[in-house]
XYZ file of C-alpha atoms in Angstrom:
295
model
C 0.000 0.000 0.000
C 1.017 3.602 -0.556
C 0.811 5.804 2.534
C 0.187 9.298 1.196
C -1.514 12.317 2.696
C -2.741 13.808 -0.568
C -2.205 13.716 -4.332
C -2.627 16.864 -6.417
C -2.797 16.659 -10.220
C -1.179 19.608 -12.024
C -2.688 20.616 -15.368
C 0.189 22.858 -16.496
C 3.636 24.030 -15.422
C 2.167 27.169 -13.846
C -0.431 25.039 -12.060
C 2.319 22.758 -10.700
C 4.222 25.777 -9.380
C 1.026 27.071 -7.722
C 0.374 23.720 -6.060
C 3.946 23.527 -4.790
C 3.626 27.028 -3.334
C 0.350 26.113 -1.619
C 1.819 22.843 -0.324
C 5.512 23.557 0.386
C 6.126 20.087 1.854
C 4.772 18.323 -1.217
C 7.003 16.278 -3.482
C 6.897 16.051 -7.265
C 5.900 12.751 -8.849
C 6.200 12.056 -12.585
C 6.366 8.440 -13.772
C 6.598 7.249 -10.169
C 9.205 4.561 -10.826
C 11.306 5.913 -7.952
C 8.854 7.785 -5.700
C 6.319 4.953 -5.429
C 9.027 2.432 -4.604
C 10.322 4.725 -1.858
C 6.792 5.131 -0.498
C 6.308 1.380 -0.319
C 9.571 1.157 1.581
C 8.251 3.716 4.062
C 10.782 6.429 3.221
C 8.094 8.857 2.035
C 5.261 7.739 4.309
C 2.484 10.290 4.672
C 3.795 12.448 1.853
C 1.875 15.008 -0.146
C 2.470 14.564 -3.863
C 2.101 16.912 -6.814
C 1.796 14.906 -10.021
C 3.070 16.526 -13.214
C 2.541 13.397 -15.294
C -0.388 14.824 -17.296
C 1.521 17.893 -18.531
C 2.070 16.836 -22.135
C 3.955 20.063 -22.888
C 6.880 18.547 -20.962
C 7.101 15.521 -23.275
C 9.092 15.007 -26.430
C 12.344 15.899 -28.172
C 12.680 18.949 -30.415
C 15.345 20.883 -32.294
C 15.293 24.594 -31.476
C 16.134 27.291 -34.038
C 19.733 27.655 -32.827
C 20.318 23.890 -33.063
C 19.839 23.183 -29.361
C 18.283 19.778 -28.707
C 15.462 20.133 -26.194
C 14.342 17.064 -24.239
C 11.198 17.612 -22.175
C 11.565 16.478 -18.589
C 8.646 14.022 -18.881
C 10.109 12.289 -21.928
C 10.371 8.581 -21.210
C 13.544 6.574 -21.677
C 11.844 4.516 -24.407
C 10.908 7.680 -26.298
C 14.461 9.030 -26.073
C 15.979 5.799 -27.394
C 13.677 5.736 -30.422
C 13.566 9.456 -31.188
C 15.039 10.315 -34.635
C 16.719 13.528 -33.396
C 18.456 11.609 -30.607
C 19.459 8.815 -32.989
C 20.910 11.254 -35.515
C 22.815 13.631 -33.242
C 23.372 12.114 -29.778
C 22.629 8.422 -30.189
C 24.808 7.519 -27.216
C 22.193 9.080 -24.884
C 19.567 6.758 -26.326
C 21.895 3.811 -25.818
C 22.578 4.855 -22.214
C 18.934 5.220 -21.135
C 18.135 1.942 -22.889
C 20.174 0.302 -20.115
C 17.850 1.596 -17.380
C 15.932 -1.237 -15.693
C 13.578 -3.310 -17.827
C 11.089 -2.357 -20.566
C 8.355 -1.428 -18.068
C 10.650 0.993 -16.243
C 11.895 2.509 -19.501
C 8.309 3.083 -20.646
C 7.300 4.952 -17.484
C 10.599 6.405 -16.215
C 11.448 9.955 -17.279
C 14.657 11.854 -17.942
C 13.559 14.511 -15.450
C 12.993 12.009 -12.668
C 16.298 10.309 -13.406
C 18.252 13.560 -13.062
C 16.270 15.127 -10.205
C 16.902 12.091 -7.989
C 20.504 13.236 -7.751
C 21.902 9.710 -7.652
C 25.337 9.100 -9.122
C 24.356 5.721 -10.595
C 21.696 7.132 -12.973
C 22.538 5.883 -16.462
C 21.565 9.183 -18.074
C 23.630 11.311 -15.710
C 27.186 10.604 -16.844
C 26.172 10.775 -20.501
C 24.458 14.135 -20.003
C 27.604 15.395 -18.252
C 29.653 14.309 -21.256
C 27.286 16.274 -23.513
C 27.653 19.481 -21.440
C 23.901 19.375 -20.878
C 22.001 22.302 -19.433
C 19.087 21.833 -17.028
C 16.087 24.115 -17.493
C 14.164 24.868 -14.310
C 10.903 26.772 -13.973
C 9.610 28.275 -10.745
C 7.856 31.274 -9.209
C 10.577 33.632 -10.438
C 10.521 32.321 -14.005
C 12.885 30.154 -16.028
C 16.558 29.610 -15.235
C 19.149 27.390 -16.827
C 22.119 25.803 -15.118
C 24.922 23.506 -16.365
C 24.248 19.948 -15.275
C 27.601 19.836 -13.452
C 26.292 22.585 -11.143
C 22.844 20.992 -10.806
C 24.244 18.090 -8.790
C 25.183 19.421 -5.338
C 25.865 16.256 -3.346
C 24.636 12.680 -3.191
C 20.855 12.760 -3.539
C 20.719 16.571 -3.599
C 20.199 18.753 -6.669
C 19.751 22.484 -7.181
C 15.956 22.590 -7.108
C 14.600 25.673 -5.338
C 11.226 25.869 -3.552
C 8.225 25.422 -5.895
C 10.563 24.826 -8.841
C 10.376 21.965 -11.346
C 12.699 20.728 -14.040
C 11.114 21.433 -17.413
C 13.782 20.322 -19.897
C 17.270 19.068 -20.606
C 19.093 21.084 -23.269
C 22.065 19.972 -25.388
C 23.636 22.997 -27.148
C 24.670 22.587 -30.769
C 28.328 23.300 -29.931
C 28.265 20.390 -27.468
C 27.255 17.741 -30.021
C 28.170 18.957 -33.508
C 31.082 16.891 -34.806
C 31.208 14.665 -31.703
C 30.782 10.905 -31.472
C 30.312 9.101 -28.196
C 30.086 5.783 -26.415
C 28.699 4.796 -23.000
C 29.682 1.703 -21.036
C 27.786 0.475 -18.005
C 29.606 -1.988 -15.796
C 27.214 -3.920 -13.584
C 27.205 -7.222 -11.761
C 24.661 -8.600 -14.234
C 23.634 -7.577 -17.727
C 19.984 -6.756 -17.103
C 18.061 -4.576 -14.641
C 20.962 -3.785 -12.352
C 22.310 -0.561 -10.888
C 25.652 0.435 -12.370
C 28.777 -0.466 -10.448
C 30.403 2.170 -12.657
C 29.271 4.086 -15.728
C 31.616 5.775 -18.207
C 30.648 8.040 -21.099
C 33.112 9.492 -23.622
C 32.521 11.970 -26.464
C 35.284 12.759 -28.924
C 35.719 15.246 -31.751
C 38.559 14.576 -34.183
C 40.502 17.038 -36.313
C 39.468 17.361 -39.951
C 42.158 14.906 -41.082
C 41.035 12.431 -38.373
C 44.590 12.066 -37.103
C 44.309 13.928 -33.783
C 41.831 14.508 -30.970
C 40.419 18.012 -31.219
C 38.313 17.644 -28.085
C 37.224 14.924 -25.699
C 34.838 14.787 -22.762
C 34.669 11.916 -20.295
C 32.187 11.571 -17.457
C 31.522 8.933 -14.819
C 28.707 7.676 -12.678
C 29.447 5.982 -9.327
C 33.026 7.281 -9.409
C 32.144 9.774 -6.688
C 29.136 11.060 -4.742
C 27.784 12.786 -7.880
C 28.317 12.230 -11.615
C 31.609 13.831 -12.595
C 33.981 14.697 -15.400
C 37.709 13.907 -15.502
C 39.261 17.232 -16.630
C 42.902 16.146 -16.225
C 42.414 13.351 -18.764
C 40.435 15.629 -21.082
C 43.074 18.354 -21.041
C 45.872 15.879 -21.740
C 44.176 14.275 -24.750
C 43.319 17.454 -26.642
C 45.599 17.789 -29.650
C 47.125 14.353 -29.199
C 47.586 11.820 -31.991
C 45.388 8.719 -32.184
C 47.857 6.306 -30.613
C 47.745 3.581 -27.998
C 50.046 5.720 -25.856
C 47.530 8.568 -25.890
C 44.746 6.234 -24.816
C 46.895 4.634 -22.121
C 47.897 7.938 -20.525
C 44.352 9.315 -20.902
C 42.978 6.289 -19.059
C 45.438 6.576 -16.185
C 44.822 10.296 -15.720
C 41.162 9.784 -14.811
C 42.412 8.795 -11.346
C 43.377 12.444 -10.809
C 39.709 13.417 -10.577
C 37.464 10.520 -9.628
C 36.759 9.611 -6.013
C 34.960 6.245 -5.787
C 34.039 4.673 -2.474
C 33.952 1.210 -0.984
C 30.495 -0.389 -1.014
C 28.968 -3.832 -0.984
C 28.833 -3.676 -4.794
C 32.535 -3.012 -5.304
C 35.616 -1.767 -3.507
C 37.212 1.601 -4.176
C 40.267 -0.150 -5.648
C 38.137 -2.164 -8.059
C 36.237 0.912 -9.203
C 39.525 2.731 -9.773
C 40.730 -0.198 -11.868
C 37.632 -0.492 -14.049
C 37.419 3.288 -14.447
C 40.709 3.121 -16.349
C 39.653 0.079 -18.373
C 36.318 1.648 -19.345
C 37.962 4.975 -20.218
C 40.196 3.243 -22.740
C 37.418 1.149 -24.218
C 34.985 4.062 -24.505
C 37.593 6.351 -26.072
C 38.593 3.684 -28.608
C 34.992 3.127 -29.643
C 34.281 6.865 -29.840
C 37.314 7.318 -32.105
C 36.108 4.441 -34.295
C 32.636 5.980 -34.545
C 34.250 9.310 -35.491
C 36.071 7.631 -38.388
C 39.520 7.623 -36.802
C 42.129 4.873 -36.781
C 44.312 4.231 -33.767
C 48.002 3.586 -34.409
C 50.451 1.675 -32.242
C-alpha cells in the first residue's frame, strides 16, 4: 500500500508551481518509478504529492532554431531511445537510457525524474555530463538554466529551489556537432541492475582524423555525484590517435574521480575499471568518429 496524505494533479507548469507554493512540503511525482518504490519502503510515508505526469507540454524531443536539442523532462527513456533527433545527433544518450531497468521501467521512467533524484548511478547522468547538458528549471521567479555539473550538489541533492520543477534538458549545438560518443555500463549482471560504474566518452577529431580536437569523459558511481575527468580531457586534446595517448588518458582519470567502498565493489576495483572503461569508450568513440588508432 502507498501511505500518502494527498495527491494533487497539475494541469500545467504554472499550475504545478502554484500547487507547490500552496503545499511547500509536497514532493513532485512524474512516472513514479522511484517515488512509489520509496513510499512502499516507508521512506516517504504520509507524503503530499504533486503529479506533473499529465503535462504533455513537458514531453518530447525537439530541435530549437539555434540547433539546441530540447528534451522535455517528462520524456520517457523509451521515447528518447527511439527518437530520430536523438538517434541522428546524440545516439549515445539513447543507448545509455536503454540500459535503465527493464522495458516497463523505460516506458514509465522519465529523464527529469532520473536527473532530479541526484543519484550518481543514474545511467543518463554521466552521458548528459559528457554532452555538457544544461538543465532548465521553472519556478515562481521564471525560467533559469544551469549547467548539469552545477545541478548536482551532493549525493541525492540537486539544485531545485522551492516550488521549482525541471522542465527540460538542453544539449547545445556546440556540445554535439562533430562529436561521437560511447557509453559503457559496468554492472554485476547484464539486465536490470544498478551500475557499479558508468563511463561516457565523447570525442571530436581534427578534420584529417589524425588527432583529438576535443574529448569529454564523465563517470557515474566514481564519486558522490556524476563527474567529469578534466585532467584526462586536457591531456588528450591535440594528441595523436595512438595507444600511448589512450593509455595515458585512461590513467589520468584517477586524478579526478573519487569512488568509495560499497557492498557492490571496492574503491580499488572501481579505480581499476574506471581506467579500463575509459580506454574502451575512447577507442569506440574514435572508431565511430572515423579515426584509426596507431600503435
